[in-house]
mmCIF file with all atom_site columns, C-alpha atoms and ligand atoms in Angstrom:
data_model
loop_
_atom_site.group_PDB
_atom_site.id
_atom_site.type_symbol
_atom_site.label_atom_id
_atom_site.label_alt_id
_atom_site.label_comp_id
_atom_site.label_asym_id
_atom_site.label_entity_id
_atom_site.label_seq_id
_atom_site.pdbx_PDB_ins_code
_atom_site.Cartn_x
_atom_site.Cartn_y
_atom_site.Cartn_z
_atom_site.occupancy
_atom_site.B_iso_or_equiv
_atom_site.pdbx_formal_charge
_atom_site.auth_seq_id
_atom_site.auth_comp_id
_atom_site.auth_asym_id
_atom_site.auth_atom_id
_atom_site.pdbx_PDB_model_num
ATOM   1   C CA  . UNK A 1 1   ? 59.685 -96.210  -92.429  1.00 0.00 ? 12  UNK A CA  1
ATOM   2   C CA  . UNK A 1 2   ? 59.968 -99.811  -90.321  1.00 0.00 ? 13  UNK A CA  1
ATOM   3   C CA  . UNK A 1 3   ? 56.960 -100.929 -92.473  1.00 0.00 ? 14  UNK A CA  1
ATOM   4   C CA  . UNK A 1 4   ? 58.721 -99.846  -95.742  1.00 0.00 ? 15  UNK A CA  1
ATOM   5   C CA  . UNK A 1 5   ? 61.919 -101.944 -94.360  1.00 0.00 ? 16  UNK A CA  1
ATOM   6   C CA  . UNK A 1 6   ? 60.055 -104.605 -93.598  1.00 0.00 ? 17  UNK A CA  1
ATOM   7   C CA  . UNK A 1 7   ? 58.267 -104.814 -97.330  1.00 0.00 ? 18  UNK A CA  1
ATOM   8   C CA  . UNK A 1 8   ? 62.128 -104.612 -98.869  1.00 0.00 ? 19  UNK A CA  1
ATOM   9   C CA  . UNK A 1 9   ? 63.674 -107.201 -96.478  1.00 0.00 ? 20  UNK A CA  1
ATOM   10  C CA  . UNK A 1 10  ? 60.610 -109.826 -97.708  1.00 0.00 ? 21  UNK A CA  1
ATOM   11  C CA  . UNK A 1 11  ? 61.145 -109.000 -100.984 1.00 0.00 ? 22  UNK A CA  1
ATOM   12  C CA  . UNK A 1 12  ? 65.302 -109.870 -100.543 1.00 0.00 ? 23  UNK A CA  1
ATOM   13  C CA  . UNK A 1 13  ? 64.090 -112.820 -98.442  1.00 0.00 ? 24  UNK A CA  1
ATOM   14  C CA  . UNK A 1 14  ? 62.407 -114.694 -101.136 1.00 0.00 ? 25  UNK A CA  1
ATOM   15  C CA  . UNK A 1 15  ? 62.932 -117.225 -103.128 1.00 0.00 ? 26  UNK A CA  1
ATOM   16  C CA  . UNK A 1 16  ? 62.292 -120.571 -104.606 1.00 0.00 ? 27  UNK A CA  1
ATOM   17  C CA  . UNK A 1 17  ? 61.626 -123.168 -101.994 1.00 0.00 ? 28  UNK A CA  1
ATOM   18  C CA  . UNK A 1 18  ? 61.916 -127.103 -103.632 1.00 0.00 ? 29  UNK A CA  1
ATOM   19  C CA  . UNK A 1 19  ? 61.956 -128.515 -99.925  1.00 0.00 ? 30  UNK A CA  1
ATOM   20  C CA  . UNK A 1 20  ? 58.929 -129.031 -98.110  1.00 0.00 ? 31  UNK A CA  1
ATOM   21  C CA  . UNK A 1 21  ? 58.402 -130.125 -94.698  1.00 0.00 ? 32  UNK A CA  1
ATOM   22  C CA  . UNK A 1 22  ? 54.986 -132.353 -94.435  1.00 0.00 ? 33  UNK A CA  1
ATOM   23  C CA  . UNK A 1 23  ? 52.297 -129.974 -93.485  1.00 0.00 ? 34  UNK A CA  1
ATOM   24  C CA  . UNK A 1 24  ? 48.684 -128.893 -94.630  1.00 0.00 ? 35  UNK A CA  1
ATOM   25  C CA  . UNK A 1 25  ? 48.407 -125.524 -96.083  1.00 0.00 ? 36  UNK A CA  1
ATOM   26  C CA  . UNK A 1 26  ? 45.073 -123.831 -94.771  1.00 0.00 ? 37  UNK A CA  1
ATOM   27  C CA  . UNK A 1 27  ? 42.092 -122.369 -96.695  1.00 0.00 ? 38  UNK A CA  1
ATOM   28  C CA  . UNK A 1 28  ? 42.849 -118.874 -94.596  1.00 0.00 ? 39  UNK A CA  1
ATOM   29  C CA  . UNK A 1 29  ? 46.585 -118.950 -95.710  1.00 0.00 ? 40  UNK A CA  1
ATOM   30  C CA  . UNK A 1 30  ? 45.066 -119.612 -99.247  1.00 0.00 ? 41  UNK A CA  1
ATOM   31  C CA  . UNK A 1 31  ? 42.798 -116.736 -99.092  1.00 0.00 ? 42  UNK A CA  1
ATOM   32  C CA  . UNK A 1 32  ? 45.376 -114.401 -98.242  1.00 0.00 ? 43  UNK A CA  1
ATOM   33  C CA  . UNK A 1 33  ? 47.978 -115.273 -100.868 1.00 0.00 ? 44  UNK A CA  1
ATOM   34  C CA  . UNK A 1 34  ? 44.652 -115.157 -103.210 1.00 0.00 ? 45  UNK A CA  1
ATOM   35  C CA  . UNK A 1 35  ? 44.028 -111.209 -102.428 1.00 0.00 ? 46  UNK A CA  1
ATOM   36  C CA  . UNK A 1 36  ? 47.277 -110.615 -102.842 1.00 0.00 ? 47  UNK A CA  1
ATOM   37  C CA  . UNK A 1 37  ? 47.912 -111.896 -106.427 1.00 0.00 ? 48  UNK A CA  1
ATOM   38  C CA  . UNK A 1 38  ? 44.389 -109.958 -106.922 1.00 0.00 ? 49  UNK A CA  1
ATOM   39  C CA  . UNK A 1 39  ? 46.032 -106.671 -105.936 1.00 0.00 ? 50  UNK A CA  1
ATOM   40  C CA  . UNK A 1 40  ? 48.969 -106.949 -108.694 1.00 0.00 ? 51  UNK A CA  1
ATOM   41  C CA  . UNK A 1 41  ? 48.729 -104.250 -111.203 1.00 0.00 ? 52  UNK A CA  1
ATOM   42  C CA  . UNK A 1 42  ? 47.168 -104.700 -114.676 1.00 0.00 ? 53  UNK A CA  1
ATOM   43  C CA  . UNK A 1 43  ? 46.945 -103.023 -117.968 1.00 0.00 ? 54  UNK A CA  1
ATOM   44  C CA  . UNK A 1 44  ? 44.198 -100.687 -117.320 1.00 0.00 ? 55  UNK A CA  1
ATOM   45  C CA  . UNK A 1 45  ? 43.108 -102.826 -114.444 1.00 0.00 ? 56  UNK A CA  1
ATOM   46  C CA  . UNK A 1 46  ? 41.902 -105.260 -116.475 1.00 0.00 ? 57  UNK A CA  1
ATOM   47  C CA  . UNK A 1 47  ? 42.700 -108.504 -114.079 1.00 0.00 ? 58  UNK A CA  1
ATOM   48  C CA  . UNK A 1 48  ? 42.558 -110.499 -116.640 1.00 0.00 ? 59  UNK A CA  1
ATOM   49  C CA  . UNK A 1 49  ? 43.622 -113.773 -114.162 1.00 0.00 ? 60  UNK A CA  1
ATOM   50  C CA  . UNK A 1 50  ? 41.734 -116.565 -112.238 1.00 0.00 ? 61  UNK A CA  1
ATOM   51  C CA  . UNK A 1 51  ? 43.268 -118.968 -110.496 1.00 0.00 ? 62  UNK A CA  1
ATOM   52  C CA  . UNK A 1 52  ? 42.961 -122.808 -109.295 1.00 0.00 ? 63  UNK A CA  1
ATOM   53  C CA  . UNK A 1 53  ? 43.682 -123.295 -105.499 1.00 0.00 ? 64  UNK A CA  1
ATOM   54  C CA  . UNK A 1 54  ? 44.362 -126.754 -104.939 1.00 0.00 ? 65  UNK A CA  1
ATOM   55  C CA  . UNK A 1 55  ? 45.090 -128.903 -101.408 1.00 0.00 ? 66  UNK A CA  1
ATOM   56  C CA  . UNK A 1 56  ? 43.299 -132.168 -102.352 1.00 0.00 ? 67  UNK A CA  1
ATOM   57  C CA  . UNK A 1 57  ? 46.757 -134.812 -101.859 1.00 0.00 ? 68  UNK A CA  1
ATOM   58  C CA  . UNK A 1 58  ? 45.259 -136.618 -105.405 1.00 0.00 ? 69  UNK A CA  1
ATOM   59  C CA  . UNK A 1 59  ? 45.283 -133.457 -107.493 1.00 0.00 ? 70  UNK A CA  1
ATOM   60  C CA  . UNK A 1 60  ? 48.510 -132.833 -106.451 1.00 0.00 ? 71  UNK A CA  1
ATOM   61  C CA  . UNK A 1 61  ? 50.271 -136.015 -107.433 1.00 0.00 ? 72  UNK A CA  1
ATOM   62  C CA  . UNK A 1 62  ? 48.593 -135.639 -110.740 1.00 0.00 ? 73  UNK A CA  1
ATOM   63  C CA  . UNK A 1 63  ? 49.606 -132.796 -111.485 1.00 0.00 ? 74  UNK A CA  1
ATOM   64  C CA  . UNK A 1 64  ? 53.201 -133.425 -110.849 1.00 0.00 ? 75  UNK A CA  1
ATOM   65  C CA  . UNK A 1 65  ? 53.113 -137.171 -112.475 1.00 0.00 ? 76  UNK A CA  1
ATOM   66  C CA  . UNK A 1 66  ? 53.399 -135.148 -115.710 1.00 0.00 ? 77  UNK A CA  1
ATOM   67  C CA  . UNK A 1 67  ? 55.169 -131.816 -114.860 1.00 0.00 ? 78  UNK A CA  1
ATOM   68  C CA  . UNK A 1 68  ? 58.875 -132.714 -114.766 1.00 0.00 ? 79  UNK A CA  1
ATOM   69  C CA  . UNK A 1 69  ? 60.294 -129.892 -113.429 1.00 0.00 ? 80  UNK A CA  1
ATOM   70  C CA  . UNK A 1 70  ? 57.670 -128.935 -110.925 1.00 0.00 ? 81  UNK A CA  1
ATOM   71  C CA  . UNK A 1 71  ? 58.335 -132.738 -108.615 1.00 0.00 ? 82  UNK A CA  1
ATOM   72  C CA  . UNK A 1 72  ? 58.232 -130.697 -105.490 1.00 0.00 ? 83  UNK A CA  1
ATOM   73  C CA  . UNK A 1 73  ? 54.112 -130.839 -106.220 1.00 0.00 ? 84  UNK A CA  1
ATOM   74  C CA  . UNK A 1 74  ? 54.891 -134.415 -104.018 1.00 0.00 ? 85  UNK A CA  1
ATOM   75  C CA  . UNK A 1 75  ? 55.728 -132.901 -101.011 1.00 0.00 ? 86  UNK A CA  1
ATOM   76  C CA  . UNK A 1 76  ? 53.481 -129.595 -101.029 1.00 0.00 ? 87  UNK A CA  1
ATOM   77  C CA  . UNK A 1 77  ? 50.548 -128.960 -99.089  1.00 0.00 ? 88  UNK A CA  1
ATOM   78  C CA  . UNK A 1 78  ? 48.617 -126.837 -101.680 1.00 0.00 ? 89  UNK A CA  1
ATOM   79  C CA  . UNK A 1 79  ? 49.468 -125.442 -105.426 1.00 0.00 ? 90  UNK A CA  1
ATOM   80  C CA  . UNK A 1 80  ? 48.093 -122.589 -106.872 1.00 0.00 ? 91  UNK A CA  1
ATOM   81  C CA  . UNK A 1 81  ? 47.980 -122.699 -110.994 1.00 0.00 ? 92  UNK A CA  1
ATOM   82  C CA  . UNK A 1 82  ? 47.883 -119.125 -111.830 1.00 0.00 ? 93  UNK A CA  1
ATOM   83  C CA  . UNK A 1 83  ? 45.490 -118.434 -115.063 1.00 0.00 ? 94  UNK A CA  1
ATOM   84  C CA  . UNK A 1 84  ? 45.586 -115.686 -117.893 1.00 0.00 ? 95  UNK A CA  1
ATOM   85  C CA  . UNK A 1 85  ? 42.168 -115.222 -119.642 1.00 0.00 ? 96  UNK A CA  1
ATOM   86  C CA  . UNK A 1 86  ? 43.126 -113.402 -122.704 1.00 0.00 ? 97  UNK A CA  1
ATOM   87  C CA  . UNK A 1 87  ? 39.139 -111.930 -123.635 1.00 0.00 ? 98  UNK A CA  1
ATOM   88  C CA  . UNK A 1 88  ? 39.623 -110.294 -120.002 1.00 0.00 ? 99  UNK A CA  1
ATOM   89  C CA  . UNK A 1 89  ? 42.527 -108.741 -120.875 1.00 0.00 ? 100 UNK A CA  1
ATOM   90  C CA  . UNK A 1 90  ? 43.463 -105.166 -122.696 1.00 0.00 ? 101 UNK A CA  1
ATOM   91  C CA  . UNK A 1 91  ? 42.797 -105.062 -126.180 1.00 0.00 ? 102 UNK A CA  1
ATOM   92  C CA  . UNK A 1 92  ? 42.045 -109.065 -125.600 1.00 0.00 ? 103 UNK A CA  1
ATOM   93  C CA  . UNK A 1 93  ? 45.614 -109.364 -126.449 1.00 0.00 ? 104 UNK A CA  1
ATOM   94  C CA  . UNK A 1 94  ? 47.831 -112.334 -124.944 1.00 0.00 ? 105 UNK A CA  1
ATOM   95  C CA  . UNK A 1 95  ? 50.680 -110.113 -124.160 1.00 0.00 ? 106 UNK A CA  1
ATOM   96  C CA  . UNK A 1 96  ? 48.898 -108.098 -121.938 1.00 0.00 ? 107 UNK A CA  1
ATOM   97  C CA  . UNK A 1 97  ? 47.419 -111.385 -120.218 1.00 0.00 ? 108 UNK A CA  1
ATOM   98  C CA  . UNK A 1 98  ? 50.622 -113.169 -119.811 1.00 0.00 ? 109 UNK A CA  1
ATOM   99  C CA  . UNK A 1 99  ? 52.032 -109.667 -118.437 1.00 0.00 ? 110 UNK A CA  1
ATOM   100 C CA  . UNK A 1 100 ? 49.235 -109.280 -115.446 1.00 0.00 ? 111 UNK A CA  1
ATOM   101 C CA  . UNK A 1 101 ? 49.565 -112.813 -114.467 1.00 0.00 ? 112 UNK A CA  1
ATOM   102 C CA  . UNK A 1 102 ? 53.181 -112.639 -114.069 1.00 0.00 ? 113 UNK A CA  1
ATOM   103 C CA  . UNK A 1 103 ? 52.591 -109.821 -111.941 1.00 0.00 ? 114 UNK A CA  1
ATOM   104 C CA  . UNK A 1 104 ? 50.216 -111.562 -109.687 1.00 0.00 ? 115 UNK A CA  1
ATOM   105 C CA  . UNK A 1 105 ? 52.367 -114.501 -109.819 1.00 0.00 ? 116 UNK A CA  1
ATOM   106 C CA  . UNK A 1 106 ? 55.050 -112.297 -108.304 1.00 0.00 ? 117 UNK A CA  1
ATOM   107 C CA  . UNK A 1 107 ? 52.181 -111.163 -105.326 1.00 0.00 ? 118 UNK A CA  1
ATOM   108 C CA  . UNK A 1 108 ? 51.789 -114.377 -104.554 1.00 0.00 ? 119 UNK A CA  1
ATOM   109 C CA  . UNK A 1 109 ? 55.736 -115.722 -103.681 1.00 0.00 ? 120 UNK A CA  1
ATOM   110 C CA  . UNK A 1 110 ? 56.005 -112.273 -101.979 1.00 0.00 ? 121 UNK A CA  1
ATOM   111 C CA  . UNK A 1 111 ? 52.551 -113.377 -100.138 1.00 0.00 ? 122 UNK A CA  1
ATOM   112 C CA  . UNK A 1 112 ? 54.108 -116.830 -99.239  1.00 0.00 ? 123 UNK A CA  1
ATOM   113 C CA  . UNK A 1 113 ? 57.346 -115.615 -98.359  1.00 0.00 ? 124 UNK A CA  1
ATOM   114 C CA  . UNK A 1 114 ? 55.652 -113.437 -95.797  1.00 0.00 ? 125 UNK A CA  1
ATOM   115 C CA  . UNK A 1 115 ? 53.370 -115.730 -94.232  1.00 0.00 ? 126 UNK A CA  1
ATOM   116 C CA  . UNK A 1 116 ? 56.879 -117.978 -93.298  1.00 0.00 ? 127 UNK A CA  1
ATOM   117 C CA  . UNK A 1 117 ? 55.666 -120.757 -96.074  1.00 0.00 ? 128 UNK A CA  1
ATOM   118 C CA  . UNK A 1 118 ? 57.536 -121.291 -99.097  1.00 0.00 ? 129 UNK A CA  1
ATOM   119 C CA  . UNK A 1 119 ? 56.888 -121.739 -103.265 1.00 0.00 ? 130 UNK A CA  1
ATOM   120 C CA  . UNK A 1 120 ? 58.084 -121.497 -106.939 1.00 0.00 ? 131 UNK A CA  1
ATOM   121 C CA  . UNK A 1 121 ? 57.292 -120.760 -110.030 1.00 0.00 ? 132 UNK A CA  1
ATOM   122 C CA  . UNK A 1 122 ? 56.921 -123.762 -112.222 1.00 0.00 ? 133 UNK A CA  1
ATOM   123 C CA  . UNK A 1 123 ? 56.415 -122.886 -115.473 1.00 0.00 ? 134 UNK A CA  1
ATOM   124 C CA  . UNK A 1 124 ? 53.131 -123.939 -117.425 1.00 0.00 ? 135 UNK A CA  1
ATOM   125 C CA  . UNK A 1 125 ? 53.058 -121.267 -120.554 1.00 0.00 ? 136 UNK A CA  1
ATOM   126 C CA  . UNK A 1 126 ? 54.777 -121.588 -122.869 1.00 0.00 ? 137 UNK A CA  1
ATOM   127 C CA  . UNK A 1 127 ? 55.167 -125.212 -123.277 1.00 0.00 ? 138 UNK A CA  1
ATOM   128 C CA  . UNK A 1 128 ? 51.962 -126.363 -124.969 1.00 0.00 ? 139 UNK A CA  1
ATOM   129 C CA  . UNK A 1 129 ? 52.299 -130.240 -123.312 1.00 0.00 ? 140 UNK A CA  1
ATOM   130 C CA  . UNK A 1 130 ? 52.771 -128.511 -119.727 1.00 0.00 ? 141 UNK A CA  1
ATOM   131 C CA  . UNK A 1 131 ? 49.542 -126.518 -119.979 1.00 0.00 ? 142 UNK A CA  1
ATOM   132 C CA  . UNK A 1 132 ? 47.644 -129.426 -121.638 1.00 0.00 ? 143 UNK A CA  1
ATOM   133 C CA  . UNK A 1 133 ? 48.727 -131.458 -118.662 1.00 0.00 ? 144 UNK A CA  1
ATOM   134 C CA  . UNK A 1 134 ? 47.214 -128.922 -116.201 1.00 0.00 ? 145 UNK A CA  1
ATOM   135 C CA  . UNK A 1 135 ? 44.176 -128.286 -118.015 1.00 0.00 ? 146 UNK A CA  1
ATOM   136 C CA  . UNK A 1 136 ? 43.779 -132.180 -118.547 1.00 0.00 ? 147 UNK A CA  1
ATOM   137 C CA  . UNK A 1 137 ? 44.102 -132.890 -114.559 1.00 0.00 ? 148 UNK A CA  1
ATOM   138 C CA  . UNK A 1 138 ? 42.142 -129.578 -113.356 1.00 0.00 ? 149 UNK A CA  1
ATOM   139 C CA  . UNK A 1 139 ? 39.387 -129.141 -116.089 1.00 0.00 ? 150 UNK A CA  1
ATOM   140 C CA  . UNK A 1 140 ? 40.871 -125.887 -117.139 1.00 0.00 ? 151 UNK A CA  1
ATOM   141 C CA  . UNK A 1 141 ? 38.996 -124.816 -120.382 1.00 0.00 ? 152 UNK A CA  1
ATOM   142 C CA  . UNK A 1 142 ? 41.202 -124.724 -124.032 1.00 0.00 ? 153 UNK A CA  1
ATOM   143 C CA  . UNK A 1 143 ? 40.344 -121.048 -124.187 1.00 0.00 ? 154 UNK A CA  1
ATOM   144 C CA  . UNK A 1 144 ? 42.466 -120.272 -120.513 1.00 0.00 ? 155 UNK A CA  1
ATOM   145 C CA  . UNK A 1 145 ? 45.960 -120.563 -120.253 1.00 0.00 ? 156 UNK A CA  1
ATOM   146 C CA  . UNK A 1 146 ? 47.332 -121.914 -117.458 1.00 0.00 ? 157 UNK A CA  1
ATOM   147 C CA  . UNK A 1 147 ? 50.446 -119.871 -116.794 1.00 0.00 ? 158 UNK A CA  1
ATOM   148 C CA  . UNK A 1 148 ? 52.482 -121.495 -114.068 1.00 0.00 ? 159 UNK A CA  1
ATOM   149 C CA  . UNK A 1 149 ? 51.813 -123.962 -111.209 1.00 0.00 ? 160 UNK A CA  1
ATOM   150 C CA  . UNK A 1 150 ? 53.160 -122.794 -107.841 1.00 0.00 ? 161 UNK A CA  1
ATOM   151 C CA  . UNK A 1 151 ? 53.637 -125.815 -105.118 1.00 0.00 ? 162 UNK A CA  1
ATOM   152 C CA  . UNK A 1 152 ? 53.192 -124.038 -101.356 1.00 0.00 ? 163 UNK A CA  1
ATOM   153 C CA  . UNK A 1 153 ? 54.907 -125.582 -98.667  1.00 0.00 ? 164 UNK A CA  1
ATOM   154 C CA  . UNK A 1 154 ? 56.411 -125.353 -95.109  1.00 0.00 ? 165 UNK A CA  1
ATOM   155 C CA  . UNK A 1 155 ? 59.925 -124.960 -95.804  1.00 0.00 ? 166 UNK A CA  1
ATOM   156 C CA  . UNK A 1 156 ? 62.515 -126.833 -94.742  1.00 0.00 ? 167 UNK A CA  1
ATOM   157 C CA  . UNK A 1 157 ? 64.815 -124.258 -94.466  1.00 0.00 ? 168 UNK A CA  1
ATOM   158 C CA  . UNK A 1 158 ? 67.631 -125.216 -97.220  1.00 0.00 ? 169 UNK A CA  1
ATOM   159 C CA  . UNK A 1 159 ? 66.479 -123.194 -99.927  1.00 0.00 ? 170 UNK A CA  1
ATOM   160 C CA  . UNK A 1 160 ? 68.211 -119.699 -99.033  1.00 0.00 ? 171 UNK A CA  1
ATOM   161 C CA  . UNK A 1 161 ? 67.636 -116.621 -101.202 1.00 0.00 ? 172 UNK A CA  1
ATOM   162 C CA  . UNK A 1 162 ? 71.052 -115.654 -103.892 1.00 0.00 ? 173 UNK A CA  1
ATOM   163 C CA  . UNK A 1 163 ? 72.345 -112.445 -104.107 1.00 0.00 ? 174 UNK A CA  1
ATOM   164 C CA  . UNK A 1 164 ? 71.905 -111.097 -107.625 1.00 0.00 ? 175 UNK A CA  1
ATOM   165 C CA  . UNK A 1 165 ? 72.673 -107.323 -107.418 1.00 0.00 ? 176 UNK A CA  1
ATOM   166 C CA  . UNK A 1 166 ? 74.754 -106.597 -109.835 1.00 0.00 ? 177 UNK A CA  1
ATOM   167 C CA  . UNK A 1 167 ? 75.818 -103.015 -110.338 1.00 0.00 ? 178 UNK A CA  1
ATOM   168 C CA  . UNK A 1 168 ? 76.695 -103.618 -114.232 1.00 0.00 ? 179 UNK A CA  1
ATOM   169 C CA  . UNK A 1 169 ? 72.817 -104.197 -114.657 1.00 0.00 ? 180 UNK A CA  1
ATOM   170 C CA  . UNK A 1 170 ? 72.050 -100.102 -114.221 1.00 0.00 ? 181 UNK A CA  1
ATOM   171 C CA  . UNK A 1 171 ? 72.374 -97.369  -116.800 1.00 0.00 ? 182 UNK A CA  1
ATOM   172 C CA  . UNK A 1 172 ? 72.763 -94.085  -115.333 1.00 0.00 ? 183 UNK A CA  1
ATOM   173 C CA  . UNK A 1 173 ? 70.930 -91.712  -117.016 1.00 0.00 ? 184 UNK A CA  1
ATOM   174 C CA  . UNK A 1 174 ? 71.960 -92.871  -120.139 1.00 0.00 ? 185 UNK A CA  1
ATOM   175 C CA  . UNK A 1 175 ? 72.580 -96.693  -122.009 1.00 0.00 ? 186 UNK A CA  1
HETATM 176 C C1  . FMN B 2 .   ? 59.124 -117.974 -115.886 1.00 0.00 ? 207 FMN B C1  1
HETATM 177 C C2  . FMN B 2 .   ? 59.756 -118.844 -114.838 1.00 0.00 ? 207 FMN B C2  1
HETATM 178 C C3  . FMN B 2 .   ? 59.699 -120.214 -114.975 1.00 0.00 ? 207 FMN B C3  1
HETATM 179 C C4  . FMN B 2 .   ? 60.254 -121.051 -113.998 1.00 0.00 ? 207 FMN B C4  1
HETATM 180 N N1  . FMN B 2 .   ? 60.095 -122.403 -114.117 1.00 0.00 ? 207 FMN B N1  1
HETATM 181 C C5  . FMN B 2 .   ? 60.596 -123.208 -113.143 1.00 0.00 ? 207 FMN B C5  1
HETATM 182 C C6  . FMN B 2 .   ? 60.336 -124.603 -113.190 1.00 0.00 ? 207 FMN B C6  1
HETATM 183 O O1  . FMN B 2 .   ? 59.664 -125.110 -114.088 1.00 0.00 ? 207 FMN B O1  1
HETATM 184 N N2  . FMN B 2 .   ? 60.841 -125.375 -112.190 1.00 0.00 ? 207 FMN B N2  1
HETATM 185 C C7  . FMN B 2 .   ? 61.585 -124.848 -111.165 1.00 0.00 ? 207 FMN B C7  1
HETATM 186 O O2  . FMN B 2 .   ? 62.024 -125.596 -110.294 1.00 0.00 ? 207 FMN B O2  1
HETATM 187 N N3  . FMN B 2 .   ? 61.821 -123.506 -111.087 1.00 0.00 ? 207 FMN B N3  1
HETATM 188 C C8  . FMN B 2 .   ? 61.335 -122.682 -112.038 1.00 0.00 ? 207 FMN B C8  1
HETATM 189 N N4  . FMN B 2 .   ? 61.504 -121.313 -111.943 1.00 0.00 ? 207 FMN B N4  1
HETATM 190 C C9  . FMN B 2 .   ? 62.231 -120.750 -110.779 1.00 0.00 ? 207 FMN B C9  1
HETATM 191 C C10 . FMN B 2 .   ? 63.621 -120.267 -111.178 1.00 0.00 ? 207 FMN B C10 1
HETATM 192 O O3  . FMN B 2 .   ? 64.460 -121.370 -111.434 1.00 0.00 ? 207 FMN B O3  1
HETATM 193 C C11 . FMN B 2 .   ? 64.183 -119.378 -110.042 1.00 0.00 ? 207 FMN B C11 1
HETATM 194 O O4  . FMN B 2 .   ? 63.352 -118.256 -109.866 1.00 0.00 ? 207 FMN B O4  1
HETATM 195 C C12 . FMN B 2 .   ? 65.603 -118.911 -110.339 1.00 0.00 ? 207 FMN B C12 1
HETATM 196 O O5  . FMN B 2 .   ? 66.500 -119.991 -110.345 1.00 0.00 ? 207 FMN B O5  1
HETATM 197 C C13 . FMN B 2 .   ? 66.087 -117.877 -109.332 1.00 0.00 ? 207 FMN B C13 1
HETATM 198 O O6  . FMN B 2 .   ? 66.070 -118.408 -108.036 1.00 0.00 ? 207 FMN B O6  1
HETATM 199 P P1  . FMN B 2 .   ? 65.198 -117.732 -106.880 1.00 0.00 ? 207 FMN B P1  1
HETATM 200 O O7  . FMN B 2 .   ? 63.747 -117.785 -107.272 1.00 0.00 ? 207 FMN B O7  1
HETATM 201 O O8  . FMN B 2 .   ? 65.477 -118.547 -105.647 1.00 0.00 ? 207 FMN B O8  1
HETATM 202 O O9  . FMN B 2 .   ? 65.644 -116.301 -106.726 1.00 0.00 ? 207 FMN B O9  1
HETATM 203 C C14 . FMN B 2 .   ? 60.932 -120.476 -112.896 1.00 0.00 ? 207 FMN B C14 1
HETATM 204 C C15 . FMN B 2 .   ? 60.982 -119.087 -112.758 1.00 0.00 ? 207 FMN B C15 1
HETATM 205 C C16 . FMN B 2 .   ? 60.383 -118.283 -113.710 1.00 0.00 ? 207 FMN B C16 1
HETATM 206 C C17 . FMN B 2 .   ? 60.402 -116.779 -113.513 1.00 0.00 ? 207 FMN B C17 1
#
């Protein structure tokens, strides 16, 4: 039971991080926020996702020079572009692609939340100049879609999760 409290408390404990404190993010950290987004679910287990892990200070600056809403890529120590690859996916259809790799996606801010770093989603797909802009600075072939960059930090600790619960949201049995 303390384990399953302990999984819901990190999942109400996340959330975006735009601060960073200066820090390196290491290749053991990366790996483990790596087999998490590998564990998400998939239409018929497809895992239809590969990803770019990237800590060199160049890449990163080049990749935000031309992502407007994803600055914090300045003061991260690593990014992670998450990647849908729609021939691995079920029935090779897009849907299904984009719908594993936001499930990984999810694995890995859950992944960085619990190892006491912090991230966000910055959306690539579905803005055709954003993912031509990350495929441009990582070499990501036309055929992949780059789904979202993710800038992982050391927090600074002024990002603070929102409460969203909202009983409204929930149908009861019935619409
Ligand atoms: C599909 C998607 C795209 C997003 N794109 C951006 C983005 O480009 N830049 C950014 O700063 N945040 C982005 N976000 C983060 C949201 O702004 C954030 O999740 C939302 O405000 C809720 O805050 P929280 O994550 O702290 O709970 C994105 C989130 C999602 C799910």
């Amino acid at each position: 039971m303390k384990e399953v409290n302990e999984a819901l408390s990190l999942i109400l404990q996340r959330k975006s991080v735009r601060n960073f404190r200066p820090g390196a993010i290491t290749k053991t950290d990366l790996e483990t926020i790596l087999r998490a987004a590998m564990s998400a679910p998939s239409a018929r287990n497809t895992q239809p996702w590969e990803f770019v892990a990237v800590t060199d200070r160049h890449t990163l600056d080049a990749l935000a020079g031309g992502l407007p809403y994803a600055k914090m890529l300045y003061q991260a120590g690593a990014a992670v572009v998450v990647c849908a690859i729609v021939e691995k996916a079920n029935e090779r259809m897009l849907e299904y692609a984009i719908l594993d790799t936001c499930a990984a996606t999810q694995n890995i801010l859950l992944a960085v939340e619990a190892l006491g770093l912090g991230a966000v989603w910055t959306a690539l797909y579905p803005r055709s100049e954003r993912m031509e802009h990350a495929r441009m600075v990582l070499h990501i072939p036309d055929r992949i879609i780059p789904l979202c960059a993710i800038p992982i930090g050391h927090p600074t600790g002024e990002d603070q999760p929102k409460e969203k619960y909202k009983a409204d949201n929930i149908h009861w049995e019935r619409w």
